[in-house]
Coordinates of C-alpha atoms in Angstrom, one line a residue:
Chain A
M1 CA 54.0 76.5 99.0
K2 CA 56.3 77.7 96.2
D3 CA 59.8 76.1 96.0
I4 CA 62.8 78.4 96.1
L5 CA 65.1 75.6 95.0
V6 CA 64.5 72.4 93.0
F7 CA 67.1 69.8 92.2
K8 CA 66.0 67.6 89.3
H9 CA 68.1 64.5 88.6
L10 CA 71.3 66.3 89.3
T11 CA 74.5 64.5 88.7
K12 CA 78.0 65.7 89.5
Q13 CA 81.2 63.7 89.1
F14 CA 84.8 64.2 90.1
G15 CA 86.7 62.0 87.6
K16 CA 84.8 58.7 87.6
R17 CA 83.4 59.2 91.1
S18 CA 79.8 60.3 91.3
V19 CA 79.4 62.7 94.2
L20 CA 75.8 63.6 93.3
D21 CA 73.9 60.8 91.7
D22 CA 70.5 61.5 90.1
L23 CA 69.6 63.7 93.0
S24 CA 66.2 65.2 93.2
F25 CA 64.7 67.3 96.0
N26 CA 62.9 70.6 96.6
V27 CA 63.2 73.3 99.2
P28 CA 60.0 75.3 100.0
K29 CA 60.3 79.0 100.3
G30 CA 60.6 80.3 103.9
H31 CA 61.3 76.8 105.3
I32 CA 64.2 75.7 107.4
V33 CA 65.5 72.6 105.8
G34 CA 67.9 70.2 107.6
L35 CA 70.4 68.6 105.3
V36 CA 71.6 65.4 106.8
G37 CA 74.0 62.7 105.8
P38 CA 77.2 61.0 106.8
N39 CA 80.7 62.5 105.9
G40 CA 81.2 62.3 102.2
A41 CA 77.5 62.0 101.4
G42 CA 77.6 65.0 99.1
K43 CA 76.3 67.8 101.4
S44 CA 79.1 70.2 100.7
T45 CA 78.9 69.5 96.9
I46 CA 75.2 70.4 97.0
M47 CA 76.0 73.7 98.7
K48 CA 78.8 74.5 96.3
C49 CA 76.5 73.8 93.4
I50 CA 74.0 76.3 94.7
L51 CA 76.8 78.9 95.2
G52 CA 78.1 78.3 91.7
I53 CA 81.4 77.1 93.0
Y54 CA 80.8 73.8 91.2
S55 CA 78.9 73.3 88.0
Y56 CA 76.8 70.2 87.6
D57 CA 77.1 67.6 84.8
Q58 CA 73.6 66.5 84.2
G59 CA 70.0 67.2 85.4
E60 CA 68.4 70.6 86.1
L61 CA 68.6 73.1 88.9
F62 CA 65.8 75.7 89.4
F63 CA 66.0 78.8 91.7
D64 CA 62.8 80.6 92.3
G65 CA 61.3 79.0 89.2
Q66 CA 64.2 80.0 87.0
R67 CA 66.5 77.3 85.5
I68 CA 70.0 77.8 86.5
T69 CA 72.9 77.0 84.3
K70 CA 76.6 78.0 84.5
H71 CA 75.7 81.1 82.4
N72 CA 73.2 82.5 84.9
V73 CA 74.4 81.0 88.1
N74 CA 74.8 84.4 89.7
E75 CA 71.0 84.8 89.6
M76 CA 71.0 82.2 92.3
S77 CA 74.4 82.8 94.1
L78 CA 73.9 86.5 94.5
K79 CA 70.7 85.8 96.4
T80 CA 72.3 83.2 98.5
G81 CA 74.3 83.8 101.7
A82 CA 76.5 80.9 102.9
L83 CA 78.8 79.6 105.6
I84 CA 80.4 76.5 104.2
E85 CA 83.0 74.3 105.9
S86 CA 84.7 77.3 107.7
P87 CA 84.0 81.0 108.0
S88 CA 85.3 83.0 104.9
I89 CA 87.3 85.6 106.9
Y90 CA 90.6 87.4 106.4
P91 CA 92.7 87.5 109.6
F92 CA 94.1 91.0 108.8
L93 CA 90.6 92.6 108.9
S94 CA 88.3 93.3 111.8
G95 CA 84.8 91.9 111.8
F96 CA 83.4 95.3 110.9
Q97 CA 85.9 95.7 108.1
H98 CA 84.5 92.4 106.6
F99 CA 81.1 94.1 106.4
K100 CA 82.6 97.1 104.7
L101 CA 84.4 94.8 102.3
Y102 CA 81.1 93.2 101.2
S103 CA 79.3 96.6 101.1
A104 CA 76.8 95.9 103.8
S105 CA 74.7 98.9 104.8
K106 CA 75.2 100.4 108.2
D107 CA 71.7 99.7 109.4
E108 CA 71.9 96.1 108.3
V109 CA 75.3 95.6 110.0
N110 CA 74.0 97.0 113.2
R111 CA 70.9 94.8 113.1
I112 CA 72.9 91.6 112.5
V113 CA 75.7 92.5 114.9
A114 CA 73.0 93.0 117.6
L115 CA 71.1 89.9 116.6
L116 CA 74.2 87.7 117.1
G117 CA 75.5 89.7 120.1
M118 CA 78.8 90.7 118.5
Q119 CA 78.9 94.3 119.6
N120 CA 81.9 93.9 122.1
Y121 CA 84.4 92.6 119.6
I122 CA 83.2 93.6 116.1
H123 CA 86.0 96.3 115.7
Q124 CA 88.7 93.9 116.8
K125 CA 91.0 92.2 114.4
V126 CA 89.8 88.6 113.5
T127 CA 93.2 87.1 114.7
G128 CA 92.1 87.8 118.2
Y129 CA 88.8 86.0 117.8
S130 CA 88.0 82.7 119.4
F131 CA 86.6 79.8 117.2
G132 CA 83.1 80.6 118.3
M133 CA 83.5 84.3 117.5
K134 CA 84.8 83.5 114.0
Q135 CA 81.9 81.2 113.5
K136 CA 79.4 84.0 114.5
L137 CA 81.1 86.3 112.1
G138 CA 80.8 83.7 109.3
I139 CA 77.1 83.4 110.1
A140 CA 76.7 87.2 110.1
L141 CA 78.4 87.4 106.7
A142 CA 76.0 84.8 105.3
L143 CA 73.1 87.0 106.4
I144 CA 74.2 90.4 105.0
N145 CA 72.8 91.9 101.8
Q146 CA 69.3 90.4 102.4
P147 CA 69.7 86.9 100.9
E148 CA 66.7 84.9 99.9
L149 CA 68.4 81.6 100.7
V150 CA 71.0 81.1 103.5
I151 CA 73.1 78.0 103.6
L152 CA 74.7 77.1 106.9
D153 CA 77.2 74.3 107.1
E154 CA 77.8 73.1 110.7
P155 CA 76.8 76.6 112.1
M156 CA 76.7 75.3 115.7
N157 CA 80.5 74.4 115.6
G158 CA 82.3 76.2 118.4
L159 CA 79.2 77.9 119.8
D160 CA 78.5 77.9 123.5
L161 CA 75.0 77.1 124.9
M162 CA 73.8 80.7 124.8
A163 CA 75.2 81.4 121.3
T164 CA 73.5 78.2 120.0
L165 CA 70.2 79.4 121.5
D166 CA 70.7 82.8 119.9
L167 CA 71.5 81.2 116.6
R168 CA 68.3 79.0 116.8
N169 CA 66.2 82.1 117.5
M170 CA 67.8 84.1 114.8
I171 CA 67.2 81.4 112.2
K172 CA 63.6 81.1 113.2
T173 CA 63.1 84.9 113.2
E174 CA 64.6 85.3 109.7
A175 CA 62.7 82.3 108.4
A176 CA 59.4 83.9 109.7
K177 CA 60.3 86.9 107.5
G178 CA 60.5 84.6 104.4
V179 CA 64.2 83.8 104.3
T180 CA 64.8 80.1 103.4
F181 CA 67.5 78.2 105.3
I182 CA 69.4 75.0 104.4
V183 CA 71.2 73.9 107.6
S184 CA 73.6 71.0 107.7
S185 CA 74.8 69.8 111.0
H186 CA 76.0 66.6 112.7
I187 CA 74.3 67.8 115.9
L188 CA 71.0 66.3 114.9
S189 CA 69.2 67.1 118.2
E190 CA 69.9 70.8 117.4
L191 CA 68.8 70.4 113.8
E192 CA 65.6 68.8 115.0
K193 CA 64.7 71.8 117.0
I194 CA 64.7 74.2 114.1
S195 CA 63.9 72.2 110.9
D196 CA 60.6 72.2 109.1
D197 CA 61.9 69.6 106.6
I198 CA 64.6 67.0 106.5
I199 CA 66.6 65.9 103.5
L200 CA 68.7 62.8 104.1
I201 CA 71.3 61.9 101.5
N202 CA 73.9 59.2 101.4
N203 CA 76.5 58.5 98.7
G204 CA 75.2 61.4 96.6
K205 CA 71.7 59.9 96.5
L206 CA 68.5 61.1 98.1
V207 CA 67.5 58.7 100.9
F208 CA 64.4 60.6 101.8
Q209 CA 62.8 64.0 102.0
T210 CA 60.1 64.5 104.6
T211 CA 58.7 67.0 107.0
L212 CA 59.9 66.7 110.6
Q213 CA 56.4 66.1 111.7
A214 CA 56.1 63.1 109.3
L215 CA 59.4 61.8 110.5
R216 CA 58.3 61.9 114.1
G217 CA 55.0 60.2 113.1
L218 CA 57.0 57.2 111.9
G219 CA 57.8 56.3 115.5
K220 CA 54.2 56.2 116.5
R221 CA 53.7 53.0 114.6
Y222 CA 55.5 51.1 117.4
Y223 CA 54.5 50.6 121.0
L224 CA 56.5 49.3 123.8
I225 CA 54.6 47.3 126.5
T226 CA 56.2 46.3 129.7
T227 CA 54.5 43.7 132.0
N228 CA 55.5 41.6 135.0
D229 CA 56.1 38.6 132.7
N230 CA 57.1 39.7 129.2
K231 CA 57.8 36.2 128.0
R232 CA 54.3 34.9 128.9
A233 CA 52.7 38.0 127.4
M234 CA 54.7 37.4 124.2
A235 CA 53.4 33.8 124.0
L236 CA 49.8 35.0 124.6
L237 CA 50.0 37.6 121.9
D238 CA 51.5 35.2 119.5
A239 CA 48.7 32.8 120.1
K240 CA 46.3 35.5 119.2
G241 CA 48.1 36.2 116.0
I242 CA 49.4 39.6 117.1
K243 CA 52.9 40.2 115.7
A244 CA 55.3 41.3 118.5
E245 CA 59.0 41.4 119.2
L246 CA 60.5 40.6 122.6
Q247 CA 63.0 43.1 123.6
Q248 CA 65.3 43.3 126.7
H249 CA 62.8 44.9 129.0
S250 CA 59.6 45.2 126.9
I251 CA 57.6 43.9 124.0
K252 CA 57.5 45.9 120.8
I253 CA 54.2 46.0 118.9
N254 CA 53.7 47.3 115.4
N255 CA 50.5 49.3 115.6
S256 CA 50.0 49.9 111.9
N257 CA 47.0 47.6 112.1
D258 CA 45.6 49.2 115.3
R259 CA 46.5 46.2 117.4
L260 CA 47.2 48.0 120.6
T261 CA 43.7 47.6 122.0
D262 CA 43.7 43.9 121.2
S263 CA 47.2 43.5 122.7
L264 CA 46.2 45.2 126.0
K265 CA 43.0 43.1 126.2
V266 CA 45.1 39.9 125.9
I267 CA 47.5 41.1 128.6
L268 CA 44.8 42.3 131.1
T269 CA 42.4 39.3 130.7
N270 CA 45.3 36.9 131.5
D271 CA 46.0 38.5 134.8
L272 CA 49.3 40.0 133.8
Q273 CA 50.3 43.2 135.4
L274 CA 50.7 46.1 133.0
W275 CA 53.7 48.2 134.0
D276 CA 54.2 50.6 131.1
V277 CA 52.9 51.5 127.6
S278 CA 54.9 53.9 125.5
H279 CA 55.6 55.0 121.9
E280 CA 59.0 53.9 120.6
G281 CA 60.8 57.3 120.2
M282 CA 61.8 58.1 116.6
D283 CA 64.0 61.2 116.6
L284 CA 66.1 62.4 113.8
E285 CA 69.2 60.6 115.1
S286 CA 67.5 57.2 115.2
A287 CA 65.8 57.8 111.8
T288 CA 69.1 58.8 110.2
L289 CA 70.9 55.8 111.7
R290 CA 68.1 53.5 110.6
F291 CA 67.9 54.7 107.0
I292 CA 71.6 55.0 106.5
K293 CA 72.1 51.5 107.8
G294 CA 69.3 50.3 105.5
G295 CA 66.3 48.0 105.9
A296 CA 63.9 50.8 106.9
D297 CA 60.4 50.8 105.7
H298 CA 59.8 54.5 105.2
D299 CA 56.7 55.4 103.1
Chain B
M1 CA 84.7 93.9 87.8
I2 CA 84.6 97.4 89.5
D3 CA 83.3 95.8 92.7
L4 CA 86.0 93.1 92.5
L5 CA 88.7 95.7 92.1
R6 CA 87.3 97.7 95.0
Q7 CA 87.3 94.6 97.3
E8 CA 90.9 93.6 96.2
L9 CA 92.2 97.1 96.9
Y10 CA 90.4 97.2 100.2
K11 CA 92.0 93.9 101.2
M12 CA 95.4 95.0 100.0
V13 CA 95.6 98.3 101.8
H14 CA 94.6 96.6 105.1
Q15 CA 97.5 94.1 105.1
K16 CA 100.5 95.0 107.3
S17 CA 103.0 93.5 104.8
I18 CA 101.7 95.9 102.1
Q19 CA 101.4 98.9 104.5
F20 CA 105.0 98.5 105.6
S21 CA 106.5 97.6 102.2
P22 CA 107.5 101.3 101.4
L23 CA 109.2 101.6 104.7
I24 CA 111.0 98.2 104.2
L25 CA 112.1 99.4 100.7
F26 CA 113.3 102.7 102.0
S27 CA 115.3 101.0 104.8
L28 CA 117.0 98.6 102.4
M29 CA 117.9 101.4 99.9
L30 CA 119.2 103.5 102.8
F31 CA 121.3 100.6 104.0
V32 CA 122.8 100.1 100.5
G33 CA 123.4 103.8 100.3
F34 CA 125.4 103.9 103.5
A35 CA 127.2 100.6 102.6
S36 CA 128.3 102.1 99.3
I37 CA 130.1 105.2 100.6
H38 CA 133.5 103.7 100.6
T39 CA 133.1 101.8 97.4
G40 CA 134.2 102.9 93.9
D41 CA 131.6 104.1 91.5
L42 CA 128.8 105.9 93.4
N43 CA 127.0 107.1 90.3
D44 CA 126.3 103.4 89.6
Y45 CA 124.5 103.1 92.9
I46 CA 122.4 106.2 92.3
S47 CA 121.5 105.3 88.7
Q48 CA 120.4 101.8 89.9
G49 CA 118.4 103.3 92.6
F50 CA 120.4 101.7 95.4
A51 CA 119.5 98.2 94.3
A52 CA 115.9 99.1 94.2
A53 CA 115.1 96.7 91.4
Q54 CA 116.1 93.7 93.5
W55 CA 114.2 94.9 96.6
L56 CA 111.2 95.7 94.5
D57 CA 111.2 92.3 92.8
I58 CA 111.2 90.6 96.2
L59 CA 108.4 92.7 97.6
I60 CA 106.3 92.2 94.5
I61 CA 106.9 88.5 94.4
I62 CA 105.7 88.1 98.0
A63 CA 102.6 90.3 97.4
S64 CA 101.8 88.5 94.2
A65 CA 102.1 85.0 95.9
N66 CA 100.0 86.1 98.8
I67 CA 97.1 87.7 96.9
I68 CA 96.4 84.4 95.2
S69 CA 97.3 81.9 97.9
M70 CA 95.6 83.7 100.8
E71 CA 92.2 83.1 99.3
F72 CA 92.8 79.3 99.4
E73 CA 94.5 79.3 102.8
H74 CA 91.7 81.2 104.5
G75 CA 88.9 79.5 102.5
T76 CA 87.7 82.9 101.3
I77 CA 87.8 81.8 97.7
K78 CA 84.4 80.2 98.2
H79 CA 82.8 83.5 99.1
L80 CA 84.6 85.3 96.2
I81 CA 83.4 82.8 93.6
A82 CA 79.9 82.8 95.0
Q83 CA 79.8 86.5 94.8
H84 CA 81.3 87.0 91.3
N85 CA 81.1 83.5 89.7
Q86 CA 83.7 84.3 87.1
R87 CA 87.2 83.1 88.1
L88 CA 88.8 84.9 85.1
L89 CA 87.6 88.2 86.5
I90 CA 88.8 87.3 89.9
Y91 CA 92.2 86.4 88.5
L92 CA 92.5 89.6 86.4
S93 CA 91.3 91.9 89.1
K94 CA 94.0 90.5 91.4
M95 CA 96.6 91.1 88.6
I96 CA 95.4 94.6 88.1
V97 CA 95.6 95.4 91.8
I98 CA 99.2 94.0 91.9
G99 CA 99.9 96.2 88.8
I100 CA 98.8 99.3 90.8
Y101 CA 100.9 98.1 93.7
C102 CA 103.9 97.8 91.3
V103 CA 103.4 101.3 90.0
V104 CA 103.1 102.8 93.5
L105 CA 106.1 100.9 94.8
H106 CA 108.3 102.0 91.8
L107 CA 107.2 105.6 92.3
C108 CA 108.3 105.3 95.9
A109 CA 111.6 103.7 94.8
F110 CA 112.2 106.8 92.6
I111 CA 111.5 109.2 95.3
F112 CA 113.4 107.2 97.9
A113 CA 116.5 107.1 95.5
I114 CA 116.5 110.9 95.4
V115 CA 116.1 111.1 99.2
V116 CA 118.8 108.5 99.9
K117 CA 121.2 110.2 97.5
Y118 CA 120.9 113.5 99.3
A119 CA 120.8 111.9 102.7
V120 CA 124.0 109.9 102.1
Y121 CA 126.0 111.6 99.4
G122 CA 124.8 115.2 100.0
N123 CA 125.4 117.5 97.0
S124 CA 128.2 115.3 95.6
Y125 CA 127.4 113.2 92.5
P126 CA 124.7 115.5 91.0
F127 CA 121.8 114.0 89.1
S128 CA 122.7 116.3 86.2
A129 CA 126.1 114.6 85.7
I130 CA 126.5 112.7 82.5
Y131 CA 126.9 109.0 83.1
D132 CA 125.9 105.8 81.2
N133 CA 124.8 106.0 77.5
H134 CA 125.6 109.7 77.4
Q135 CA 122.6 110.4 79.6
T136 CA 122.4 112.1 83.0
V137 CA 122.3 110.1 86.2
M138 CA 118.7 111.1 86.6
Q139 CA 117.8 109.7 83.1
N140 CA 119.7 106.5 84.1
L141 CA 117.7 106.3 87.3
L142 CA 114.5 106.8 85.5
T143 CA 115.5 104.2 82.8
S144 CA 116.4 101.7 85.5
I145 CA 113.1 102.2 87.5
L146 CA 110.9 102.2 84.3
S147 CA 112.5 99.1 82.7
N148 CA 112.2 97.3 86.1
L149 CA 108.5 98.3 86.2
F150 CA 108.0 96.8 82.7
S151 CA 109.8 93.6 83.7
C152 CA 107.3 93.2 86.6
L153 CA 104.7 92.2 84.0
L154 CA 106.6 88.9 83.5
V155 CA 107.5 88.6 87.3
V156 CA 103.8 89.0 88.3
T157 CA 102.4 86.6 85.7
V158 CA 105.0 83.9 86.6
V159 CA 104.4 84.2 90.3
F160 CA 100.6 84.1 89.8
L161 CA 101.1 80.9 87.8
I162 CA 103.3 79.3 90.6
A163 CA 100.8 80.5 93.3
S164 CA 97.9 78.9 91.4
L165 CA 99.9 75.6 91.2
S166 CA 101.2 75.6 94.8
R167 CA 99.5 75.1 98.1
T168 CA 100.8 78.0 100.2
S169 CA 102.0 81.5 99.5
S170 CA 105.4 80.8 101.1
I171 CA 106.0 78.0 98.6
A172 CA 104.9 80.3 95.8
A173 CA 107.1 83.2 97.0
V174 CA 110.3 81.0 97.5
V175 CA 109.8 79.3 94.1
G176 CA 109.1 82.7 92.5
V177 CA 112.2 84.3 93.9
L178 CA 114.4 81.4 92.9
F179 CA 112.9 81.2 89.4
I180 CA 113.2 85.0 88.8
F181 CA 116.7 85.4 90.2
M182 CA 118.1 82.3 88.4
A183 CA 116.2 82.7 85.2
T184 CA 118.7 85.0 83.4
A185 CA 121.7 82.8 84.6
V186 CA 120.0 79.6 83.4
S187 CA 119.1 81.3 80.1
R188 CA 122.7 82.4 79.6
I189 CA 123.9 78.8 80.0
L190 CA 121.2 77.6 77.6
I191 CA 122.1 80.2 74.9
N192 CA 125.9 79.5 75.3
T193 CA 125.5 75.7 75.1
V194 CA 122.7 75.2 72.5
G195 CA 122.3 78.7 71.0
R196 CA 124.1 77.9 67.8
A197 CA 122.3 74.7 67.1
L198 CA 118.9 76.2 68.2
P199 CA 118.9 80.0 67.7
S200 CA 115.2 80.2 68.9
I201 CA 116.4 79.3 72.4
K202 CA 117.1 83.0 73.0
W203 CA 113.3 83.5 73.1
N204 CA 113.2 81.4 76.3
P205 CA 111.3 83.1 79.2
G206 CA 114.3 83.3 81.4
N207 CA 116.1 85.6 78.8
M208 CA 113.1 88.0 78.9
F209 CA 114.1 89.1 82.4
N210 CA 117.1 90.9 80.8
V211 CA 114.6 93.6 79.8
A212 CA 115.2 95.0 83.3
F213 CA 118.9 95.6 82.6
Q214 CA 119.4 96.0 78.9
F215 CA 117.8 99.5 78.6
L216 CA 120.3 100.8 81.1
T217 CA 123.2 98.7 80.1
P218 CA 123.2 98.0 76.3
D219 CA 126.1 95.5 76.7
V220 CA 123.6 93.1 78.1
Y221 CA 122.7 92.4 74.4
Q222 CA 125.8 90.2 74.2
Q223 CA 124.1 88.0 76.7
S224 CA 120.5 88.2 75.6
M225 CA 121.1 88.2 71.8
L226 CA 117.8 90.1 71.5
T227 CA 117.3 93.8 70.6
N228 CA 115.3 96.0 73.1
T229 CA 112.3 95.8 70.8
Q230 CA 112.5 92.0 70.6
L231 CA 112.8 91.8 74.4
V232 CA 109.7 94.0 74.8
I233 CA 107.7 91.9 72.3
G234 CA 109.0 88.7 73.9
N235 CA 107.9 89.8 77.4
L236 CA 104.4 90.7 76.1
I237 CA 104.1 87.3 74.4
W238 CA 105.3 85.3 77.4
A239 CA 103.1 87.4 79.8
V240 CA 100.1 86.4 77.7
I241 CA 101.2 82.7 77.8
F242 CA 101.7 82.8 81.6
I243 CA 98.4 84.5 82.2
A244 CA 96.7 81.8 80.2
L245 CA 98.5 79.0 82.0
G246 CA 98.0 80.7 85.4
Y247 CA 94.3 81.1 84.8
G248 CA 94.0 77.5 83.7
A249 CA 95.7 76.4 87.0
F250 CA 93.6 78.9 89.0
K251 CA 90.4 77.6 87.4
R252 CA 91.2 74.0 88.1
K253 CA 92.4 74.6 91.7
R254 CA 90.3 72.4 94.0
I255 CA 88.2 74.3 96.5

């Protein structure tokens, strides 16, 4: 898969503070990439570098195979639509007038307005819009003029359940047509539903880049076994050399060496009652917390 | 650049404050016209366009402060830069659009002055009467309007600089009004106090605002100590300096 965007050892400083520190990652074309990190991690700076709002100090940035510098940054920014921090809207214009301001074609406006269900208020002045309506307009503006890359920063902010569902479907539909999305959100469960890839950054550094499938696979290395006597089961496993960890209501077993079968044999042959066997769930939220806090053994 | 100018014009004509500014200007000029009836020299009011210069300056200061500050207040500057990538072009296109607004508003002021004159004074005080500088009242009015239009170059560049340095349009507008209306007074004090020891002080930017008055009232030379040509050149030089400083501030403004 060809990459639409490649960051190579990118560094950006504000004064003496490094906001992007030797950052490298790639964004495959047509993928939906979830950009995750705590506040101040550097997510907005990454987005602003892509839009040409900030220039970078060191490293290289490639868009569709072309190296981007401050002299040709519009080669990238003109093909990118974005909603960053808050919707870029003028209170004295109506939603429709915003589309006219940015020269969107009538057909395209109709398509996007219908896609986001904005028909009822698109001709009203933005001052009368609710937060969610403004957010939708911001998303719509990011999608006009057929961008190849769309950046959405906290797009679910202020959206109700139905609108969130519509947004999710819209992103998937557009991605299926080849549009690439970089989506940043603190609602990780929502991000998990749409993302193909996850990029986690912290303190301006890449923590990891992985596919969502691989991230979920991490959890499958651990099993949780519950018996009628977990303490005794733990002692028996220990005696057999099986590494396990006693938790509040279960025993956690690392299955990286395929020890599940051996563990179960030990429990069943010693007349213990097996109440439950399950995978330890590894969702995006637990992965993020785990890697941000450190000590994770991702490979 | 063409696209930027189109966008800036589109935004400007859709703002209520801009749409109503000719009406506000007309109302204020009409008020001055009626208020002047029982005062002395009515030709003075006509030739000064019923204080049009002062009203024009205030309206232009507000529009100039707003056109810069609104982009930062509404967060739209991100979209603007992402689309065009050159802050200099963004800055200049805004200045050009304000320039167009100045021309339109001055044209309105000229027409309104004629309307107010006939509405309030009737056929008395004809435009053809000889008044200041051996010119007709109409020539005086044209001189007043055109010299004020030229002085807008400095007004706009100064307000753009202040707006690029300040956080909100209201701060920029208030500081702009204070700066522009106090500039000539401060300059006069400076010239009177240190003018002999430091003759170049007469080239201070505050003195340059006298260009709006000196063409109509040559006696202002006693205050400015600069000829008309020197004032014009000084205005152009200071405008270039303020554009450079303003652009520097605009470029560095944190987004």
